[in-house]
Amino acid sequence: KHSQQDDLTQECHDLISSLAKEQGWILSHLYQYQGFWYPNTLFEGLLSCQRHFKARDTDIILITNPKCGTTWLKALAYAIVNRKINPPKEDNHPLLTNNPHELIPFLERKVYVDHQVLDLTESPSTRVFSTHLPVELLPLSIKETKCKVVYLARDPKDAFISLWHFANKLRPQNSGKLQLEEAFDKFCKGVSFCGPFWDHVLSSWKYSLDKPNKVLFLKYEELKEKPKLYLKKLAEFWGCPFSLEEENNGVVEEILSLCSFDNMRNLEVNKVGELNKSFFRKGEVGDWANYFSQEMIEKFDEMFFDKFLQCGLKF
Ligand code: A3P
Protein backbone atom coordinates (compact mmCIF):
# COMPACT_ATOMS: atom_id res chain seq x y z
CA LYS A 1 0.00 0.00 0.00
CA HIS A 2 1.33 3.35 -1.01
CA SER A 3 0.78 6.08 1.53
CA GLN A 4 1.50 9.77 1.95
CA GLN A 5 4.14 8.72 4.43
CA ASP A 6 5.91 6.71 1.73
CA ASP A 7 5.78 9.69 -0.61
CA LEU A 8 7.34 11.89 2.00
CA THR A 9 10.01 9.32 2.78
CA GLN A 10 10.86 9.11 -0.92
CA GLU A 11 10.85 12.89 -1.24
CA CYS A 12 13.24 13.19 1.70
CA HIS A 13 15.46 10.52 0.28
CA ASP A 14 15.68 12.42 -3.04
CA LEU A 15 16.19 15.72 -1.29
CA ILE A 16 18.94 14.44 1.00
CA SER A 17 20.85 12.86 -1.83
CA SER A 18 21.00 16.24 -3.56
CA LEU A 19 22.44 18.11 -0.55
CA ALA A 20 26.03 18.89 0.45
CA LYS A 21 27.15 16.63 3.29
CA GLU A 22 29.85 16.60 5.94
CA GLN A 23 30.89 14.15 8.62
CA GLY A 24 28.76 14.91 11.69
CA TRP A 25 29.62 15.02 15.40
CA ILE A 26 27.99 11.81 16.54
CA LEU A 27 27.35 9.08 14.04
CA SER A 28 25.51 10.29 10.99
CA HIS A 29 26.44 12.90 8.45
CA LEU A 30 25.10 16.41 8.48
CA TYR A 31 23.36 17.77 5.38
CA GLN A 32 23.09 21.39 4.39
CA TYR A 33 19.55 22.46 3.73
CA GLN A 34 18.73 26.11 3.01
CA GLY A 35 21.91 27.18 4.71
CA PHE A 36 21.64 25.04 7.85
CA TRP A 37 23.12 21.65 8.76
CA TYR A 38 20.91 18.73 9.81
CA PRO A 39 21.19 14.96 10.26
CA ASN A 40 19.18 12.93 7.75
CA THR A 41 16.82 11.74 10.48
CA LEU A 42 15.39 15.22 10.84
CA PHE A 43 14.14 15.85 7.32
CA GLU A 44 10.86 14.02 7.47
CA GLY A 45 9.84 15.86 10.60
CA LEU A 46 11.09 19.14 9.24
CA LEU A 47 9.16 19.00 5.96
CA SER A 48 6.14 17.56 7.65
CA CYS A 49 5.86 20.24 10.30
CA GLN A 50 6.51 22.97 7.74
CA ARG A 51 3.58 21.67 5.73
CA HIS A 52 1.10 20.68 8.37
CA PHE A 53 1.65 22.54 11.59
CA LYS A 54 -1.12 25.04 12.21
CA ALA A 55 -0.12 27.41 14.93
CA ARG A 56 -2.82 29.00 17.08
CA ASP A 57 -2.75 32.51 18.45
CA THR A 58 -2.52 31.03 21.93
CA ASP A 59 0.47 28.77 21.22
CA ILE A 60 3.88 29.24 22.77
CA ILE A 61 6.95 28.33 20.71
CA LEU A 62 10.37 27.91 22.31
CA ILE A 63 13.33 28.22 19.95
CA THR A 64 16.91 27.38 20.79
CA ASN A 65 20.20 26.41 19.31
CA PRO A 66 21.08 23.01 20.76
CA LYS A 67 22.81 23.17 24.18
CA CYS A 68 21.67 26.68 24.97
CA GLY A 69 19.31 25.72 27.78
CA THR A 70 16.41 24.09 25.95
CA THR A 71 15.72 21.60 28.73
CA TRP A 72 15.64 24.31 31.37
CA LEU A 73 13.39 26.58 29.30
CA LYS A 74 11.01 23.70 28.67
CA ALA A 75 10.80 22.94 32.36
CA LEU A 76 10.16 26.59 33.23
CA ALA A 77 7.55 27.00 30.50
CA TYR A 78 5.71 23.88 31.57
CA ALA A 79 5.74 24.89 35.21
CA ILE A 80 4.59 28.45 34.49
CA VAL A 81 1.83 27.63 32.04
CA ASN A 82 0.36 24.75 34.03
CA ARG A 83 0.76 26.19 37.52
CA LYS A 84 -2.98 26.37 38.19
CA ILE A 85 -3.54 22.67 37.51
CA ASN A 86 -0.12 21.56 38.72
CA PRO A 87 1.11 23.81 41.52
CA PRO A 88 4.92 23.69 41.53
CA LYS A 89 5.01 22.34 45.06
CA GLU A 90 2.71 19.38 44.56
CA ASP A 91 4.19 15.96 45.27
CA ASN A 92 3.20 14.48 41.96
CA HIS A 93 4.15 17.36 39.68
CA PRO A 94 4.72 15.98 36.16
CA LEU A 95 8.23 17.47 36.09
CA LEU A 96 9.21 15.17 38.94
CA THR A 97 8.62 12.06 36.90
CA ASN A 98 9.11 13.20 33.29
CA ASN A 99 12.10 14.62 31.51
CA PRO A 100 11.05 18.10 30.24
CA HIS A 101 11.50 16.88 26.66
CA GLU A 102 8.68 14.40 27.23
CA LEU A 103 6.33 17.17 28.36
CA ILE A 104 7.13 19.69 25.65
CA PRO A 105 7.75 18.08 22.27
CA PHE A 106 10.02 19.26 19.49
CA LEU A 107 7.89 20.21 16.50
CA GLU A 108 10.30 18.70 14.00
CA ARG A 109 10.90 15.55 16.02
CA LYS A 110 8.11 14.13 18.11
CA VAL A 111 5.10 15.89 16.71
CA TYR A 112 5.42 14.96 13.07
CA VAL A 113 7.56 11.85 12.98
CA ASP A 114 7.30 8.25 14.11
CA HIS A 115 3.52 8.53 13.89
CA GLN A 116 3.59 10.34 17.18
CA VAL A 117 1.31 13.03 15.85
CA LEU A 118 -0.29 14.37 18.97
CA ASP A 119 -3.97 14.98 18.96
CA LEU A 120 -3.48 18.63 18.32
CA THR A 121 -7.18 19.39 18.23
CA GLU A 122 -7.81 18.21 21.74
CA SER A 123 -4.86 19.90 23.39
CA PRO A 124 -5.57 22.56 25.98
CA SER A 125 -5.80 26.13 24.80
CA THR A 126 -2.21 26.96 25.64
CA ARG A 127 0.03 24.57 23.78
CA VAL A 128 3.78 24.75 24.17
CA PHE A 129 6.13 23.43 21.48
CA SER A 130 9.82 23.73 21.01
CA THR A 131 12.06 23.70 17.99
CA HIS A 132 15.69 23.96 16.97
CA LEU A 133 14.67 25.27 13.54
CA PRO A 134 16.00 28.71 12.67
CA VAL A 135 13.50 31.47 11.97
CA GLU A 136 14.02 30.98 8.24
CA LEU A 137 12.70 27.42 8.36
CA LEU A 138 9.80 27.84 10.77
CA PRO A 139 6.37 26.70 9.62
CA LEU A 140 4.71 29.76 8.12
CA SER A 141 1.75 29.69 10.45
CA ILE A 142 4.04 30.47 13.37
CA LYS A 143 4.85 33.77 11.73
CA GLU A 144 1.35 34.48 10.55
CA THR A 145 -0.49 33.96 13.84
CA LYS A 146 -0.15 35.83 17.10
CA CYS A 147 1.53 32.92 18.87
CA LYS A 148 4.37 33.91 21.16
CA VAL A 149 7.95 32.97 20.46
CA VAL A 150 10.77 32.83 22.99
CA TYR A 151 14.33 32.45 21.78
CA LEU A 152 16.91 31.37 24.34
CA ALA A 153 20.49 32.15 23.34
CA ARG A 154 23.78 31.38 25.05
CA ASP A 155 27.39 32.49 24.93
CA PRO A 156 28.73 30.60 21.90
CA LYS A 157 31.82 29.46 23.81
CA ASP A 158 29.76 27.70 26.47
CA ALA A 159 27.32 26.35 23.90
CA PHE A 160 30.21 24.89 21.93
CA ILE A 161 31.80 23.18 24.95
CA SER A 162 28.41 21.83 25.96
CA LEU A 163 27.81 20.47 22.47
CA TRP A 164 31.21 18.84 22.35
CA HIS A 165 30.59 17.01 25.63
CA PHE A 166 27.09 16.04 24.52
CA ALA A 167 28.33 14.61 21.22
CA ASN A 168 30.99 12.59 22.98
CA LYS A 169 28.45 11.16 25.40
CA LEU A 170 26.25 10.02 22.56
CA ARG A 171 28.94 8.72 20.22
CA PRO A 172 29.12 4.96 19.95
CA GLN A 173 32.12 3.72 21.93
CA ASN A 174 33.82 2.12 18.98
CA SER A 175 33.99 5.39 17.03
CA GLY A 176 36.33 6.95 19.61
CA LYS A 177 36.30 10.40 21.05
CA LEU A 178 35.69 13.50 18.96
CA GLN A 179 38.73 15.65 19.67
CA LEU A 180 38.20 19.22 20.80
CA GLU A 181 40.21 20.64 17.90
CA GLU A 182 38.20 18.72 15.34
CA ALA A 183 34.92 19.81 16.87
CA PHE A 184 36.18 23.38 16.99
CA ASP A 185 36.98 23.36 13.27
CA LYS A 186 33.57 22.01 12.42
CA PHE A 187 31.81 24.54 14.62
CA CYS A 188 33.78 27.42 13.09
CA LYS A 189 32.85 26.21 9.62
CA GLY A 190 29.23 26.32 10.69
CA VAL A 191 28.98 22.53 10.50
CA SER A 192 27.17 21.71 13.72
CA PHE A 193 23.68 20.44 14.48
CA CYS A 194 21.40 23.29 13.21
CA GLY A 195 24.49 25.38 12.49
CA PRO A 196 25.88 27.83 11.58
CA PHE A 197 25.42 28.80 15.19
CA TRP A 198 25.73 32.55 14.52
CA ASP A 199 23.16 32.59 11.71
CA HIS A 200 20.68 30.83 13.98
CA VAL A 201 21.16 33.41 16.73
CA LEU A 202 21.23 36.45 14.51
CA SER A 203 18.10 35.69 12.56
CA SER A 204 16.13 35.33 15.80
CA TRP A 205 17.72 38.42 17.26
CA LYS A 206 16.62 40.40 14.21
CA TYR A 207 13.18 38.84 14.35
CA SER A 208 12.85 39.92 17.98
CA LEU A 209 13.89 43.49 17.17
CA ASP A 210 11.44 43.56 14.33
CA LYS A 211 8.54 42.06 16.31
CA PRO A 212 9.12 42.75 19.99
CA ASN A 213 5.58 41.85 20.98
CA LYS A 214 5.84 38.49 19.34
CA VAL A 215 9.41 37.41 20.02
CA LEU A 216 11.21 37.57 23.34
CA PHE A 217 14.96 37.11 23.05
CA LEU A 218 16.58 35.83 26.25
CA LYS A 219 20.08 34.74 27.20
CA TYR A 220 20.98 31.75 29.34
CA GLU A 221 23.39 33.99 31.28
CA GLU A 222 20.63 36.50 32.13
CA LEU A 223 18.35 33.74 33.24
CA LYS A 224 21.07 32.36 35.52
CA GLU A 225 21.86 35.78 36.92
CA LYS A 226 18.35 37.10 37.54
CA PRO A 227 16.07 34.10 37.40
CA LYS A 228 13.21 35.73 39.28
CA LEU A 229 13.11 38.77 37.07
CA TYR A 230 13.12 36.74 33.86
CA LEU A 231 10.65 34.19 35.10
CA LYS A 232 8.20 37.01 35.74
CA LYS A 233 9.00 38.47 32.34
CA LEU A 234 8.24 35.14 30.69
CA ALA A 235 4.93 34.75 32.48
CA GLU A 236 3.93 38.28 31.54
CA PHE A 237 4.97 37.78 27.94
CA TRP A 238 2.82 34.67 27.75
CA GLY A 239 -0.17 36.53 29.13
CA CYS A 240 -0.22 34.72 32.47
CA PRO A 241 1.57 37.11 34.85
CA PHE A 242 2.04 36.13 38.48
CA SER A 243 -0.55 37.75 40.70
CA LEU A 244 0.49 39.62 43.81
CA GLU A 245 -0.93 36.80 45.84
CA GLU A 246 1.17 34.24 43.97
CA GLU A 247 4.26 36.36 44.44
CA ASN A 248 3.58 36.74 48.14
CA ASN A 249 3.04 33.01 48.43
CA GLY A 250 6.44 32.30 46.87
CA VAL A 251 5.17 30.64 43.69
CA VAL A 252 7.95 32.20 41.61
CA GLU A 253 10.63 30.79 43.91
CA GLU A 254 8.90 27.41 43.97
CA ILE A 255 9.00 27.17 40.18
CA LEU A 256 12.66 28.16 40.11
CA SER A 257 13.50 25.58 42.69
CA LEU A 258 11.52 22.85 40.95
CA CYS A 259 13.33 23.59 37.68
CA SER A 260 16.75 24.23 39.16
CA PHE A 261 19.69 22.34 37.75
CA ASP A 262 20.41 20.49 41.00
CA ASN A 263 16.83 19.48 41.53
CA MET A 264 16.24 18.30 37.98
CA ARG A 265 19.53 16.48 37.62
CA ASN A 266 18.96 14.47 40.78
CA LEU A 267 15.51 13.23 39.84
CA GLU A 268 15.33 9.51 39.17
CA VAL A 269 13.85 10.09 35.71
CA ASN A 270 16.85 12.22 34.71
CA LYS A 271 19.39 9.74 36.02
CA VAL A 272 18.24 6.77 33.99
CA GLY A 273 18.96 6.38 30.30
CA GLU A 274 21.92 7.95 28.51
CA LEU A 275 19.80 10.51 26.67
CA ASN A 276 17.92 11.89 29.67
CA LYS A 277 21.13 12.05 31.66
CA SER A 278 23.04 13.78 28.90
CA PHE A 279 20.92 16.94 29.14
CA PHE A 280 22.40 17.74 32.55
CA ARG A 281 26.11 18.35 32.81
CA LYS A 282 27.34 21.40 34.74
CA GLY A 283 24.74 24.06 34.17
CA GLU A 284 27.19 26.89 34.69
CA VAL A 285 28.25 30.08 32.96
CA GLY A 286 31.86 30.31 31.79
CA ASP A 287 32.93 26.67 31.82
CA TRP A 288 34.53 27.34 28.41
CA ALA A 289 37.50 28.92 30.20
CA ASN A 290 38.57 25.43 31.30
CA TYR A 291 38.97 24.33 27.69
CA PHE A 292 39.78 27.22 25.37
CA SER A 293 43.35 28.00 24.38
CA GLN A 294 44.32 31.60 23.66
CA GLU A 295 44.23 30.81 19.98
CA MET A 296 40.71 29.45 20.20
CA ILE A 297 39.54 32.51 22.11
CA GLU A 298 40.92 34.79 19.44
CA LYS A 299 39.40 32.82 16.61
CA PHE A 300 35.99 32.73 18.31
CA ASP A 301 36.03 36.40 19.19
CA GLU A 302 36.98 37.27 15.67
CA MET A 303 34.13 35.15 14.35
CA PHE A 304 31.40 36.01 16.78
CA PHE A 305 32.12 39.16 18.66
CA ASP A 306 32.07 41.47 15.66
CA LYS A 307 29.23 39.69 13.91
CA PHE A 308 27.08 39.96 17.01
CA LEU A 309 28.18 43.41 18.08
CA GLN A 310 27.38 44.88 14.68
CA CYS A 311 23.83 43.83 15.36
CA GLY A 312 23.86 45.12 18.94
CA LEU A 313 24.16 41.72 20.54
CA LYS A 314 26.69 40.88 23.25
CA PHE A 315 27.34 37.88 25.45
P1 A3P B 1 26.36 22.43 30.14
O1 A3P B 1 26.78 21.35 29.22
O2 A3P B 1 27.19 23.69 29.95
O3 A3P B 1 26.30 22.01 31.56
P2 A3P B 1 20.02 21.91 26.14
O4 A3P B 1 18.97 21.71 27.16
O5 A3P B 1 19.69 22.99 25.15
O6 A3P B 1 20.47 20.65 25.52
O7 A3P B 1 21.27 22.55 26.92
C1 A3P B 1 22.01 21.78 27.83
C2 A3P B 1 22.77 22.71 28.74
O8 A3P B 1 21.89 23.28 29.71
C3 A3P B 1 23.82 21.93 29.53
O9 A3P B 1 24.88 22.88 29.76
C4 A3P B 1 23.04 21.59 30.79
O10 A3P B 1 23.84 21.25 31.88
C5 A3P B 1 22.28 22.88 31.01
N1 A3P B 1 21.06 22.69 31.84
C6 A3P B 1 20.20 21.64 31.81
N2 A3P B 1 19.23 21.82 32.71
C7 A3P B 1 19.46 23.00 33.33
C8 A3P B 1 18.79 23.70 34.38
N3 A3P B 1 17.70 23.22 34.96
N4 A3P B 1 19.32 24.88 34.76
C9 A3P B 1 20.43 25.37 34.17
N5 A3P B 1 21.10 24.74 33.19
C10 A3P B 1 20.63 23.57 32.77
Tab-separated table of N, CA and C in Angstrom, residues 34 102 142 254 267 292 300 315:
chain	number	residue	atom	x	y	z
A	34	GLN	N	19.018	24.677	2.926
A	34	GLN	CA	18.730	26.114	3.005
A	34	GLN	C	19.650	26.821	3.995
A	102	GLU	N	9.878	15.231	27.406
A	102	GLU	CA	8.678	14.403	27.226
A	102	GLU	C	7.413	15.246	27.372
A	142	ILE	N	3.481	29.895	12.139
A	142	ILE	CA	4.043	30.475	13.372
A	142	ILE	C	4.227	31.974	13.184
A	254	GLU	N	9.170	28.857	44.024
A	254	GLU	CA	8.897	27.412	43.967
A	254	GLU	C	9.154	26.850	42.569
A	267	LEU	N	16.743	14.009	39.904
A	267	LEU	CA	15.506	13.229	39.840
A	267	LEU	C	15.805	11.877	39.194
A	292	PHE	N	39.309	26.424	26.514
A	292	PHE	CA	39.778	27.223	25.373
A	292	PHE	C	41.250	27.639	25.506
A	300	PHE	N	37.416	32.594	18.011
A	300	PHE	CA	35.990	32.727	18.312
A	300	PHE	C	35.568	34.194	18.366
A	315	PHE	N	27.457	38.929	24.421
A	315	PHE	CA	27.344	37.878	25.447
A	315	PHE	C	28.369	38.104	26.545
